[in-house]
Coordinates of C-alpha atoms and ligand atoms in Angstrom, one line a residue:
X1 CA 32.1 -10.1 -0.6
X2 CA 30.3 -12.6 -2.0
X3 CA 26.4 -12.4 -2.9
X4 CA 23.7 -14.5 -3.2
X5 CA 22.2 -14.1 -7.0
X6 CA 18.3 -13.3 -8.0
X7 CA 18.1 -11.9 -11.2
X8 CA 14.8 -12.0 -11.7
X9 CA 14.4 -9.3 -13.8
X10 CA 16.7 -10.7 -16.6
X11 CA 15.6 -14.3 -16.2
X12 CA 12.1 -13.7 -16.7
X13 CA 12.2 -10.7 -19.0
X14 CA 13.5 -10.5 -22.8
X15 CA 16.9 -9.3 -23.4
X16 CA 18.3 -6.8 -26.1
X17 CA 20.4 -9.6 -28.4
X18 CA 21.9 -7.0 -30.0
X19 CA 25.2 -6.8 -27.8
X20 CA 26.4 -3.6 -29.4
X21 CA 26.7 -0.2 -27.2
X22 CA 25.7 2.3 -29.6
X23 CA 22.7 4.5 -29.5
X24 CA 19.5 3.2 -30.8
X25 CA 16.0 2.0 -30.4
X26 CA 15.6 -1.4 -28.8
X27 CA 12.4 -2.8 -29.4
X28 CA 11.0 -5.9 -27.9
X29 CA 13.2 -5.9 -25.1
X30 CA 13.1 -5.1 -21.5
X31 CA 16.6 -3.8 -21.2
X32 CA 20.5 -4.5 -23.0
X33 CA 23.5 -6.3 -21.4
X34 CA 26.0 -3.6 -20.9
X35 CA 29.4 -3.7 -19.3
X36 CA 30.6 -0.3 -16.6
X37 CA 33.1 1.5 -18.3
X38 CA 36.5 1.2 -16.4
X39 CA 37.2 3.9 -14.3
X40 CA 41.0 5.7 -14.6
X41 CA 41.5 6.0 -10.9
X42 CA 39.0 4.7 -8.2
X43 CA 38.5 6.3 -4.8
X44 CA 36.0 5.7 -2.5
X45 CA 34.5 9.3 -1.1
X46 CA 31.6 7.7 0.6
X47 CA 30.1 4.5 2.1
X48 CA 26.5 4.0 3.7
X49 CA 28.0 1.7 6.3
X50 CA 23.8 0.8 7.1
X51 CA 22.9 0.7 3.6
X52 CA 26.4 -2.0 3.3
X53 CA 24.8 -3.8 6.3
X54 CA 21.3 -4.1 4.4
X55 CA 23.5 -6.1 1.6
X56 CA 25.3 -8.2 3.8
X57 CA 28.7 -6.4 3.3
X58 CA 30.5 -6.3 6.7
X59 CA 32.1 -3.6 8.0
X60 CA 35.9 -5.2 7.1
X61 CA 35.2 -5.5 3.6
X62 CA 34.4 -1.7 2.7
X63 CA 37.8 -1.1 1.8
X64 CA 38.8 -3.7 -0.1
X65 CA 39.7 -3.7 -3.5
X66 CA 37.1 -5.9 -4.3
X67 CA 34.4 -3.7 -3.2
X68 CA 36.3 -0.2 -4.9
X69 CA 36.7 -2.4 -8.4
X70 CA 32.3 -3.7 -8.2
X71 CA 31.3 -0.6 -7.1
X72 CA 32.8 2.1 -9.5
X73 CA 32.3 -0.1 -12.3
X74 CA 35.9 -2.1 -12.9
X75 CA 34.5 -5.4 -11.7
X76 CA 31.2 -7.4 -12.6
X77 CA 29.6 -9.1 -9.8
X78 CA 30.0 -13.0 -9.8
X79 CA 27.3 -14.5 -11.7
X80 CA 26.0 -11.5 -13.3
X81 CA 25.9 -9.9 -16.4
X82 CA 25.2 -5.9 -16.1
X83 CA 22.5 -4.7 -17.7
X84 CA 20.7 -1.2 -18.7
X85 CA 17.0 -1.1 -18.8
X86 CA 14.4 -0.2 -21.4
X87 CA 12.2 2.6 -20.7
X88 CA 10.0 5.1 -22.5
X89 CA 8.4 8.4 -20.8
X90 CA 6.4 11.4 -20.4
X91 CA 8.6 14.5 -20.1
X92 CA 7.2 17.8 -19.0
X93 CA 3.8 16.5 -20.0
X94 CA 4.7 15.4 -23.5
X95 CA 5.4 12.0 -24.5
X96 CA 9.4 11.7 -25.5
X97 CA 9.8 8.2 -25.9
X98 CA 12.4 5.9 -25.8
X99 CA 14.6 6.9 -23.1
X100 CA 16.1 4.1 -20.6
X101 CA 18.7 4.0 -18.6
X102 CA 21.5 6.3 -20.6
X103 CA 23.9 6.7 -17.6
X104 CA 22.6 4.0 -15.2
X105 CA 23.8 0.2 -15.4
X106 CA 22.5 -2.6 -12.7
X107 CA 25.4 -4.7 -11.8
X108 CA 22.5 -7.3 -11.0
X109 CA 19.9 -8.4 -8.4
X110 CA 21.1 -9.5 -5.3
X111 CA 19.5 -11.4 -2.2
X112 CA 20.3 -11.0 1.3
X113 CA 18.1 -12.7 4.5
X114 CA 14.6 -12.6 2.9
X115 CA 14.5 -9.4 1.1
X116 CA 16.5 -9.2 -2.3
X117 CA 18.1 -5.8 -4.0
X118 CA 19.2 -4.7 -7.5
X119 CA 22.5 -2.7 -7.4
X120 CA 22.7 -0.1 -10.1
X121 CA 25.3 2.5 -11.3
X122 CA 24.5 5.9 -11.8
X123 CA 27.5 7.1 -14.0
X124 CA 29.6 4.8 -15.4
X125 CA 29.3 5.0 -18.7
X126 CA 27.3 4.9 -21.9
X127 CA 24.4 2.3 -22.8
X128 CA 21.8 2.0 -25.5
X129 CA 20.1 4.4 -24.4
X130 CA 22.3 7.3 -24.0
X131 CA 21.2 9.0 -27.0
X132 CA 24.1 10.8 -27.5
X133 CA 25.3 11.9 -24.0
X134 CA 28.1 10.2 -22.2
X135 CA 26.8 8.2 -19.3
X136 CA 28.8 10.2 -16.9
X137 CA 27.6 12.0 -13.7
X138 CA 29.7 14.9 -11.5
X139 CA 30.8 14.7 -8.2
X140 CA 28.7 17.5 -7.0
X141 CA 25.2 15.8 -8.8
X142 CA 26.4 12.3 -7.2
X143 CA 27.1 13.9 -3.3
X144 CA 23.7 15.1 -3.8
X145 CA 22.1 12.1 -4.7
X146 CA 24.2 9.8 -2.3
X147 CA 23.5 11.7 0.7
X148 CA 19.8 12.7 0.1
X149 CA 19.0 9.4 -0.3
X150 CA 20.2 8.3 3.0
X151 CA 18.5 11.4 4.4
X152 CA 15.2 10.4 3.3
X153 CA 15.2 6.6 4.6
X154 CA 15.8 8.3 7.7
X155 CA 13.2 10.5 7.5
X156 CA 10.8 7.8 7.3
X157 CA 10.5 8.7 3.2
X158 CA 10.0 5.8 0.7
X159 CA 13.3 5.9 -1.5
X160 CA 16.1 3.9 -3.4
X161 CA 19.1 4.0 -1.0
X162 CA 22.7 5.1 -2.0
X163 CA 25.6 2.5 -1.0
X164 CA 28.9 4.2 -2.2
X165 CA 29.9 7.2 -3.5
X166 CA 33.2 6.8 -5.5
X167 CA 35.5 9.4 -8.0
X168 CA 36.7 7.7 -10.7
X169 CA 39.2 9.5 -11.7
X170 CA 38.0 10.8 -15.2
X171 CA 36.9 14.5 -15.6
X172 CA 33.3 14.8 -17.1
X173 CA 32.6 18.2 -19.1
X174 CA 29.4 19.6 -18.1
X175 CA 27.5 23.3 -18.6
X176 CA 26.3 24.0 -15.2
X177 CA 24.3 27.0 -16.1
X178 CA 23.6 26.2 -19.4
X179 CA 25.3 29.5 -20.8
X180 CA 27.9 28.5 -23.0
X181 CA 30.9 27.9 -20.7
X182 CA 31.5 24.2 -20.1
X183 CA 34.4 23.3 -17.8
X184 CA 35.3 20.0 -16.8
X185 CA 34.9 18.6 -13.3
X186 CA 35.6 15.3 -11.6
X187 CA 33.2 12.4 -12.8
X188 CA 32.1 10.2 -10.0
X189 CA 29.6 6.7 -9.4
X190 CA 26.9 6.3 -7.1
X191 CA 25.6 2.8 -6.4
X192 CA 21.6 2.9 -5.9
X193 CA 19.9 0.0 -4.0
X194 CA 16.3 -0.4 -4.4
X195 CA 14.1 -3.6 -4.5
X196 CA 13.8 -2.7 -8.3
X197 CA 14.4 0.2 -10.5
X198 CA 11.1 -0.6 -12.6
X199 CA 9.0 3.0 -13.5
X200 CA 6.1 4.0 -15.0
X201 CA 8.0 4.5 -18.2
X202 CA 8.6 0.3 -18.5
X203 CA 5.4 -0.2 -18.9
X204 CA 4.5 3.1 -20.7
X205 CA 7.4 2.0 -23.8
X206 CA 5.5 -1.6 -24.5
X207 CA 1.8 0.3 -24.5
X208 CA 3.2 2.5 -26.9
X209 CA 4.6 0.4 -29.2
X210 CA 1.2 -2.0 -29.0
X211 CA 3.9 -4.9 -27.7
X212 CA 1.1 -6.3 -25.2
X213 CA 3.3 -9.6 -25.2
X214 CA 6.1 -7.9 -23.1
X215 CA 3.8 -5.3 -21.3
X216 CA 2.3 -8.0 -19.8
X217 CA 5.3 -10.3 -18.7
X218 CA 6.9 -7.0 -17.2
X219 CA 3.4 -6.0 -15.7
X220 CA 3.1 -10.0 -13.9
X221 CA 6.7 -9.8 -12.7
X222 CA 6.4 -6.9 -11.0
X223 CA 2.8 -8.2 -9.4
X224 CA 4.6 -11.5 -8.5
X225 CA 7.5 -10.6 -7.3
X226 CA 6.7 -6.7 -5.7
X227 CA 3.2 -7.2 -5.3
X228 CA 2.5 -10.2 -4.3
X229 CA 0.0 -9.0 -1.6
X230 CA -2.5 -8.1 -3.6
X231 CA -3.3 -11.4 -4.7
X232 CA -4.0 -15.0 -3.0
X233 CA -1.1 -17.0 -4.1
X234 CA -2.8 -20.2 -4.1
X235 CA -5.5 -19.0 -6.3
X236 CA -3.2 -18.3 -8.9
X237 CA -3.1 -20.3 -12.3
X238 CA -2.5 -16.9 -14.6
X239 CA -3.1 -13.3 -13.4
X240 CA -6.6 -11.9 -14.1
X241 CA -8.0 -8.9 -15.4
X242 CA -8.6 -7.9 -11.8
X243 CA -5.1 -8.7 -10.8
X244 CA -3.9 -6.0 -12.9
X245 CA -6.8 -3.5 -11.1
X246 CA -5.7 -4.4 -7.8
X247 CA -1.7 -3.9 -9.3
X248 CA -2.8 -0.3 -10.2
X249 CA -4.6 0.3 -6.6
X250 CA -2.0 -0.4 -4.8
X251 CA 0.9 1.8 -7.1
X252 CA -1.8 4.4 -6.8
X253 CA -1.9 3.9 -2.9
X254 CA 1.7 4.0 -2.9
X255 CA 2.5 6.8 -4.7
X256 CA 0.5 8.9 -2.9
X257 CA 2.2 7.6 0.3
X258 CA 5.5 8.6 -0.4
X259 CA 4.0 12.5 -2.1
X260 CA 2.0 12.9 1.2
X261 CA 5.7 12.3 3.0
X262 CA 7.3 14.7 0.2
X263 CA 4.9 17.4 1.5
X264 CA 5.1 16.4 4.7
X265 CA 9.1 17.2 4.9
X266 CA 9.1 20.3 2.6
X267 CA 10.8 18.6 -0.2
X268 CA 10.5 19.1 -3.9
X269 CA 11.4 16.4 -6.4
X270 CA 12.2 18.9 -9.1
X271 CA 11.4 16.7 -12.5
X272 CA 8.5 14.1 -11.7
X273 CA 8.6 13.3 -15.4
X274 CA 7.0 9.3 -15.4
X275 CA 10.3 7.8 -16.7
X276 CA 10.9 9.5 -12.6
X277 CA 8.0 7.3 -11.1
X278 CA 9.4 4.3 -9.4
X279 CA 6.1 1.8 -9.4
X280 CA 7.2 0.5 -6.3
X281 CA 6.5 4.7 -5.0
X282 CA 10.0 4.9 -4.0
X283 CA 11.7 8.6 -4.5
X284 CA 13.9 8.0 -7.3
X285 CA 16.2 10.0 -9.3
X286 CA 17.8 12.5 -7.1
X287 CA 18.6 15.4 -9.8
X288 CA 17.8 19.0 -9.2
X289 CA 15.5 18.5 -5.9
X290 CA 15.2 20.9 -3.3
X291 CA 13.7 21.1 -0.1
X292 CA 12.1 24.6 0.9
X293 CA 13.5 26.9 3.3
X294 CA 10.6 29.6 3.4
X295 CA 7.4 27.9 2.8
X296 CA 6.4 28.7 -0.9
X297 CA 4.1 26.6 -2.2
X298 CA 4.8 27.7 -5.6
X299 CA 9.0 26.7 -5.5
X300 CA 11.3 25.1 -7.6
X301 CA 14.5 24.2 -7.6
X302 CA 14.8 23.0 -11.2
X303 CA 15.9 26.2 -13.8
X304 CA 14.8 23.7 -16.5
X305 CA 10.9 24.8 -15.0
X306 CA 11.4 28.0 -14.8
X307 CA 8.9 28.9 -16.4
X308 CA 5.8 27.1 -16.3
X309 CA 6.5 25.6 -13.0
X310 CA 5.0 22.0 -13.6
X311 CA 7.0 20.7 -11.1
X312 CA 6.9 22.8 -8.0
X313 CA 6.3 22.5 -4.3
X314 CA 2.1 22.8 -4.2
X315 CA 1.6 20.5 -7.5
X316 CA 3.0 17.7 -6.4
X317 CA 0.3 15.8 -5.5
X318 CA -1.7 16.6 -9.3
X319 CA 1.4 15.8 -11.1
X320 CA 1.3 12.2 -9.0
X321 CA -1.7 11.7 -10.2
X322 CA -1.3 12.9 -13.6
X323 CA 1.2 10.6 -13.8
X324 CA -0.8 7.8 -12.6
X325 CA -3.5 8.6 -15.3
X326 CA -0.4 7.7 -18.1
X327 CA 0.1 4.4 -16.2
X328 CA -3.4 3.9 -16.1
X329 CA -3.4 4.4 -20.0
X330 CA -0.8 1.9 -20.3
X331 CA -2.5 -1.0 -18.1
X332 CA -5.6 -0.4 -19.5
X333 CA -4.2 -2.5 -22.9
X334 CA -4.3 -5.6 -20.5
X335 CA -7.7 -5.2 -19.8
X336 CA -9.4 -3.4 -21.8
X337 CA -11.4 -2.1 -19.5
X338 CA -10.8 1.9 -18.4
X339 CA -13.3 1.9 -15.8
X340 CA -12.1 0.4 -13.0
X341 CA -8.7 2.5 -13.4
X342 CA -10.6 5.9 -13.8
X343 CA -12.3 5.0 -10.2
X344 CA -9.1 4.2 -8.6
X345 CA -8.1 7.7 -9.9
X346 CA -10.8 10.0 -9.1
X347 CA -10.4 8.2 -5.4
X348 CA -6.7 9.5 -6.0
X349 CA -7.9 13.3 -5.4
X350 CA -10.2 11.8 -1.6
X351 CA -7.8 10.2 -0.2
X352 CA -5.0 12.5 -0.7
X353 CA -7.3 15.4 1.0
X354 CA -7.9 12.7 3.8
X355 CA -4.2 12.1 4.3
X356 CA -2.8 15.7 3.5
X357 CA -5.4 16.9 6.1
X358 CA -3.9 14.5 9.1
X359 CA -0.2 14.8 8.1
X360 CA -0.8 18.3 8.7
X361 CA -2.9 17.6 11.9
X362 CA -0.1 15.3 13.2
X363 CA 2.2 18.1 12.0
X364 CA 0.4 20.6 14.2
X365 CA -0.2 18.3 16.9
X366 CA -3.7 18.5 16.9
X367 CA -4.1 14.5 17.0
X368 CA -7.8 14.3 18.6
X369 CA -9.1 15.8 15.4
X370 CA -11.9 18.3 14.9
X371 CA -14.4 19.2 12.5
X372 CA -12.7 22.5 12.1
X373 CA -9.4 22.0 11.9
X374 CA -8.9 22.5 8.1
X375 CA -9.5 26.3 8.7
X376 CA -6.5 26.7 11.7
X377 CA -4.3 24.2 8.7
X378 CA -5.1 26.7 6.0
X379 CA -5.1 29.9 7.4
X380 CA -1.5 28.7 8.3
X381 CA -0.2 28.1 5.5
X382 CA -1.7 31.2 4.1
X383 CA 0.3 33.2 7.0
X384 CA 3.5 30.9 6.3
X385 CA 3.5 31.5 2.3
X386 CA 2.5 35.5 3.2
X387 CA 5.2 35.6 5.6
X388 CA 8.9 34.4 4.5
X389 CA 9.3 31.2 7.1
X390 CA 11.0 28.8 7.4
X391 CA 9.3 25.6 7.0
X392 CA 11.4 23.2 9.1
X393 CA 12.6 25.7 12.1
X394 CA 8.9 26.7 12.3
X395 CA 7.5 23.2 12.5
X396 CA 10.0 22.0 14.9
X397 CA 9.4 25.3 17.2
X398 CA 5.8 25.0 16.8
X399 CA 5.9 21.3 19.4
X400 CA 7.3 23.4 21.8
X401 CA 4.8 26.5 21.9
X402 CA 2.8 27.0 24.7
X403 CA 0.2 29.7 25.6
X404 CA 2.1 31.8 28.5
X405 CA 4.9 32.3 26.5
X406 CA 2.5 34.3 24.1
X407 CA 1.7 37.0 26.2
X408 CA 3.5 39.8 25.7
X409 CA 5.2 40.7 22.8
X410 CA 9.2 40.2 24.4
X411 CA 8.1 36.5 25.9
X412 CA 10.0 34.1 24.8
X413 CA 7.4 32.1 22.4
X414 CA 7.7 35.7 19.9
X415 CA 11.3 35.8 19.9
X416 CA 11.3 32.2 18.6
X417 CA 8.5 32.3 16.4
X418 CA 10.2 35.4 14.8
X419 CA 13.8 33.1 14.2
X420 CA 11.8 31.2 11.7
X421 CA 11.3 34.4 9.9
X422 CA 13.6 35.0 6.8
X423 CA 12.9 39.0 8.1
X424 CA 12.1 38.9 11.7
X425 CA 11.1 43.0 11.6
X426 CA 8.3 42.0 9.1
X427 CA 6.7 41.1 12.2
X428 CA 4.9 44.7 12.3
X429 CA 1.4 45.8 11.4
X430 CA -1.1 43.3 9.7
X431 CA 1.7 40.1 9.6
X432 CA 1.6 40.6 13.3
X433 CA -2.0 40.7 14.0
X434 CA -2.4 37.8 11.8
X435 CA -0.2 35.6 13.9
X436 CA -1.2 37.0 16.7
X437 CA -4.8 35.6 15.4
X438 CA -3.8 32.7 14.7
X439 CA -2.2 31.8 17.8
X440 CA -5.2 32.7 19.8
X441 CA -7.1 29.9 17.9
X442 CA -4.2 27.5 18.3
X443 CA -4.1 27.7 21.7
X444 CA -7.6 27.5 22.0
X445 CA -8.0 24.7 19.9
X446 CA -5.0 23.0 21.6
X447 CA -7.4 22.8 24.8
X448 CA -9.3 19.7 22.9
X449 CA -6.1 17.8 22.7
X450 CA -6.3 15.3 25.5
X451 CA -2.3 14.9 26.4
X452 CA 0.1 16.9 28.4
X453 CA 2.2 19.5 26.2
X454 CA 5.1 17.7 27.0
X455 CA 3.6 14.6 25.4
X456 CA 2.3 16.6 22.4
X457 CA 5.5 17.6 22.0
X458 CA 7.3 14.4 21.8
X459 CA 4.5 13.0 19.1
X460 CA 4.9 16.5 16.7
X461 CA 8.5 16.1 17.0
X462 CA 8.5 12.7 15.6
X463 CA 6.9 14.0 12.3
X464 CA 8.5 17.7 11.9
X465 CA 12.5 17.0 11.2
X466 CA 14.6 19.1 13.4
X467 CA 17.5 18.2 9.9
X468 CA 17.0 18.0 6.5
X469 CA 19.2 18.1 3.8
X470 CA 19.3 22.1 3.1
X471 CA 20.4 23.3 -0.5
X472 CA 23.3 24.8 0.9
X473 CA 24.1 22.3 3.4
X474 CA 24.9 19.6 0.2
X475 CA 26.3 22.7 -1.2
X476 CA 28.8 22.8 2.0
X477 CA 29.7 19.4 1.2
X478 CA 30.5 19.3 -2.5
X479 CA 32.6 22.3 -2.2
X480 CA 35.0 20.8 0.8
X481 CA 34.8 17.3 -1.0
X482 CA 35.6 19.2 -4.5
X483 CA 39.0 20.1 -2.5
X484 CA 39.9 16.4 -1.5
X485 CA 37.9 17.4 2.4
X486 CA 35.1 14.6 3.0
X487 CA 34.6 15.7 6.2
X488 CA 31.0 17.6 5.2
X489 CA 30.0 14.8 3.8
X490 CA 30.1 12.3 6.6
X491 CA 29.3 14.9 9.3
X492 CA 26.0 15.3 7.4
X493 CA 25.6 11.8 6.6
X494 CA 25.4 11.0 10.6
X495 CA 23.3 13.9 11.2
X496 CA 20.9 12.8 9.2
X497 CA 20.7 9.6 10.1
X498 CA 18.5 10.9 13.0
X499 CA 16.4 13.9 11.6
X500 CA 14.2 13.6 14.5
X501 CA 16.5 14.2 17.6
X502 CA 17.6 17.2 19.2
X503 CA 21.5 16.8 18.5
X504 CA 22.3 19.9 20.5
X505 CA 25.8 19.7 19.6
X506 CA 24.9 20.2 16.3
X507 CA 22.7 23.2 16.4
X508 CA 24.6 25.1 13.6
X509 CA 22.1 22.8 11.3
X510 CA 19.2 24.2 12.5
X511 CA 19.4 27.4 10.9
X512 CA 17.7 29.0 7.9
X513 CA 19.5 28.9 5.0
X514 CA 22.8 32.1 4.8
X515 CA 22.2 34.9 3.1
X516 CA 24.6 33.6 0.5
X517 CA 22.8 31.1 -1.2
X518 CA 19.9 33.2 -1.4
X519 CA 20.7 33.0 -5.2
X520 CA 23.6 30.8 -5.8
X521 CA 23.8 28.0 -8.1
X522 CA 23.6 24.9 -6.2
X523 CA 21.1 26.5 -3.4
X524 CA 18.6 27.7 -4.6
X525 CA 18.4 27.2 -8.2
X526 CA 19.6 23.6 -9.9
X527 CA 20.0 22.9 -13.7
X528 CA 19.7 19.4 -14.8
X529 CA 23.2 19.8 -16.0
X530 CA 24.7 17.0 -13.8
Ligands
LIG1 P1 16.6 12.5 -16.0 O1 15.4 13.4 -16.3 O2 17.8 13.1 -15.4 O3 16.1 11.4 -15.1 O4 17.0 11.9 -17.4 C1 16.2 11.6 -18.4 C2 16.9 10.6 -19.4 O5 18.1 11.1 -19.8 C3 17.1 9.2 -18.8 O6 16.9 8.3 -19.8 C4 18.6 9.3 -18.4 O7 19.2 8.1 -18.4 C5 19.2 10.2 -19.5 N1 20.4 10.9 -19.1 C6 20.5 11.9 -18.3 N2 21.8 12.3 -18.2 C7 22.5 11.6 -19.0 C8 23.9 11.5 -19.4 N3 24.8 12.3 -18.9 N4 24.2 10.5 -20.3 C9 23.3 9.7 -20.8 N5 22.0 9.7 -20.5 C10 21.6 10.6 -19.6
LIG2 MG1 15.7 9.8 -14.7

């Protein structure tokens, strides 16, 4: 295992020369050199084999001790010198500050064919910016992040990746439900892949500490090196005012790409706090994310939002942009100049009506679009969030729905439109003239469409998932790989890999979520605690 080196970031970027791990504020700097801690007793839980192809790993080399000792943290990569970066960010709305990476550490950045990949560390240990926790991250926190990661790039979902999963040995103490009962559990590393780990919260920490100097050497190596496209290489002497407009248009055009796909799939990120916001509009920081079982626009997983809700299901796409609006207000220091970015913004709010209302056309396979087809969308969701369904079974049934199975209430299109109800006997009174309603007009409105059902079919099924990564399905797999059975994990992990297929065999997937986890910790509800 040997890789080709392209630390950009750290070559081009000011480091921390204060070499001491200890908690602090590191100003002028855009991240600290920081060594793994060692882990006790290494073993390897879980490989992407696709992710390790991506990086040039082959297939003989997963099990060395080479790749066991880089990859939970014994073992620097040759070359390289690890580092943590420097970030600030808003939390919950407010502004918190200094935060950084205080339980991830890149190993470096790594090239491979033409496309090159920092490797980072979620959980091996304290950094600078730890502030006072210890770096560490569970076993069940790190299955989750490993395997939903994987789940998404399948899905078709901008994201980091997930390489490796590995225990290492040392017990973490953690509060799961925040009541006052710690206990320990097994601590384990998760190695993230991603072009670059840069957020919003890089280049919010320079604005707010007026250190223009750095925020705009970050700001032109991310354009040069991630952005590239938005300007004509040849022209370039030194990056423009407009260079930095055309940066922000295309983060903005990304972001809502990869939100549009969140709501596409029926998942929640659970804490879009900007120190969360990749700027490359990746999905980044799997913590307490959910996807949603019965449609509820108003869901979240996270305990820690409880309350207020900032984070759920239906906000998504205002929280994107509300985060965008504290990106916009760090740029603007380059150019001083907030009109071009509050332009790109209020086009934020057109073009995510534009591209919700098609996702949900392709969704509903009503692809030769009509004027009117915002009132069949709506008055579905209405009956879906009314109604207890389940998002994903109801989608994926929906491609195969055709008129003559809707004519009396024992065909065969009722009894499976009712399996996508958490209650199938609330289809009774009003509920059942509504959807009796609505079907009429989809059906009708189906006769515009200008291909065969079976083709419509194929096309919705390529957008609505037949798998996704239920709460209680990752729950399935921490639990068997808490008692030493990995099994779960990679059944799910090559389940996911194709969302979109039938995978008869594996039917017992496609299933609403158990009674069970209704209300258990880990389902349905997720503390940060992780
Ligand atoms: P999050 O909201 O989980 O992305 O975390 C917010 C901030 O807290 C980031 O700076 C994390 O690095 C830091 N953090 C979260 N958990 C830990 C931990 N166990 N030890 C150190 N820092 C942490
Ligand atoms: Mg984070």
């Amino acid at each position: 295992m040997k890789f080709e080196i392209a630390n950009t970031f750290t070559d081009e970027l000011p480091a921390d020369p204060d070499l001491t791990n200890t908690p602090r504020q590191v100003e002028a700097a855009a991240y600290s050199f920081v060594e793994p801690r060692k882990p006790t007793d290494p073993k390897i839980v879980h490989v992407s084999s696709e992710a390790a192809e991506m990086l040039g790993i082959g297939i003989g080399e997963l099990n060395s001790e080479n790749f066991l000792n880089t990859f939970s943290g014994g073992r620097q990569i040759e070359n390289s010198k690890s580092y943590a970066m420097c970030y600030g960010g808003h939390q919950f709305g407010s502004w918190a500050g200094q935060l950084g990476d205080g339980r991830a550490i890149n190993l470096g950045q790594v090239s491979f064919k033409d496309d090159s990949y920092a490797l980072q560390l979620k959980g091996s240990g304290q950094t600078p910016y730890s502030r006072g926790a210890d770096g560490l991250a569970v076993l069940r926190s790190s299955v989750r992040e490993h395997l939903c990661s994987e789940a998404m790039f399948h899905l078709g979902v901008p994201t980091t990746r997930s390489l490796s999963l590995i225990l290492t040995g040392d017990d973490v103490l953690r509060d799961i439900s925040y009541d006052g009962n710690p206990a320990y559990e097994k601590g384990a590393v998760v190695c993230r892949v991603a072009p670059s780990f840069i957020r919003f919260g890089n280049f919010e920490i320079f604005a707010s500490r007026g250190d223009i100097d750095n925020l705009r050497a970050l700001t032109n190596h991310t354009i040069k090196h991630y952005f590239s496209d938005t300007y004509a290489a040849s022209n370039l002497i030194e990056f423009t005012k407009q260079n930095y407009i055309d940066f922000f248009r295309e983060v903005a055009k990304r972001t809502l790409t990869m939100v549009i796909h969140w709501q596409r799939v029926g998942f929640v990120h659970g804490v879009m706090n900007t120190d969360n916001m990749s700027i490359l509009g990746l999905t980044i920081d799997y913590g307490p994310y959910g996807w949603l079982e019965p449609y509820d626009s108003g869901w979240t997983p996270n305990t820690t939002d409880r309350q207020y809700k900032r984070y759920r299901f239906g906000n998504q796409p205002q929280v994107a942009l509300w985060n965008l609006l504290q990106l916009a207000n760090a740029l603007v220091s380059l150019t001083e100049d907030p009109e071009p970015f509050e332009e790109i913004l209020s086009e934020f709010g057109a073009g995510f009506k534009n591209r919700y209302q098609t996702m949900m056309q392709n969704k509903l396979g009503l692809f030769n679009f009509q004027k009117n087809d915002d009132v069949i969308i709506e008055d579905l969701l209405e009956l879906l969030e009314t109604t207890e369904v389940d998002m994903t079974i109801f989608f994926r049934s929906l491609s195969g729905f055709i008129k003559q199975d809707f004519e009396t209430e024992t065909d065969s299109g009722f009894v499976e439109l009712k399996q996508s109800f958490y209650d199938p006997n609330a289809f009774e009174g009003d509920v059942k003239v509504a959807w009796k309603q609505w079907l009429d007009n989809y059906f009708i409105r189906l006769e515009a469409e200008k291909i065969s059902d079976a083709e419509r079919s194929d096309r919705m099924n390529l957008v609505n998932p037949k798998y996704v990564l239920r709460n209680y399905m990752a729950q399935l797999a921490i639990d068997a790989a808490d008692g030493g059975d990995y099994s779960v994990i990679e059944e799910l992990y090559e389940l996911l890999k194709h969302p979109y297929s039938e995978q008869n065999e594996s039917n017992k997937w496609f299933a609403k979520r158990p009674e069970w986890a209704r209300n258990k910790v880990g389902c349905s509800m997720l503390s940060c605690s992780s």
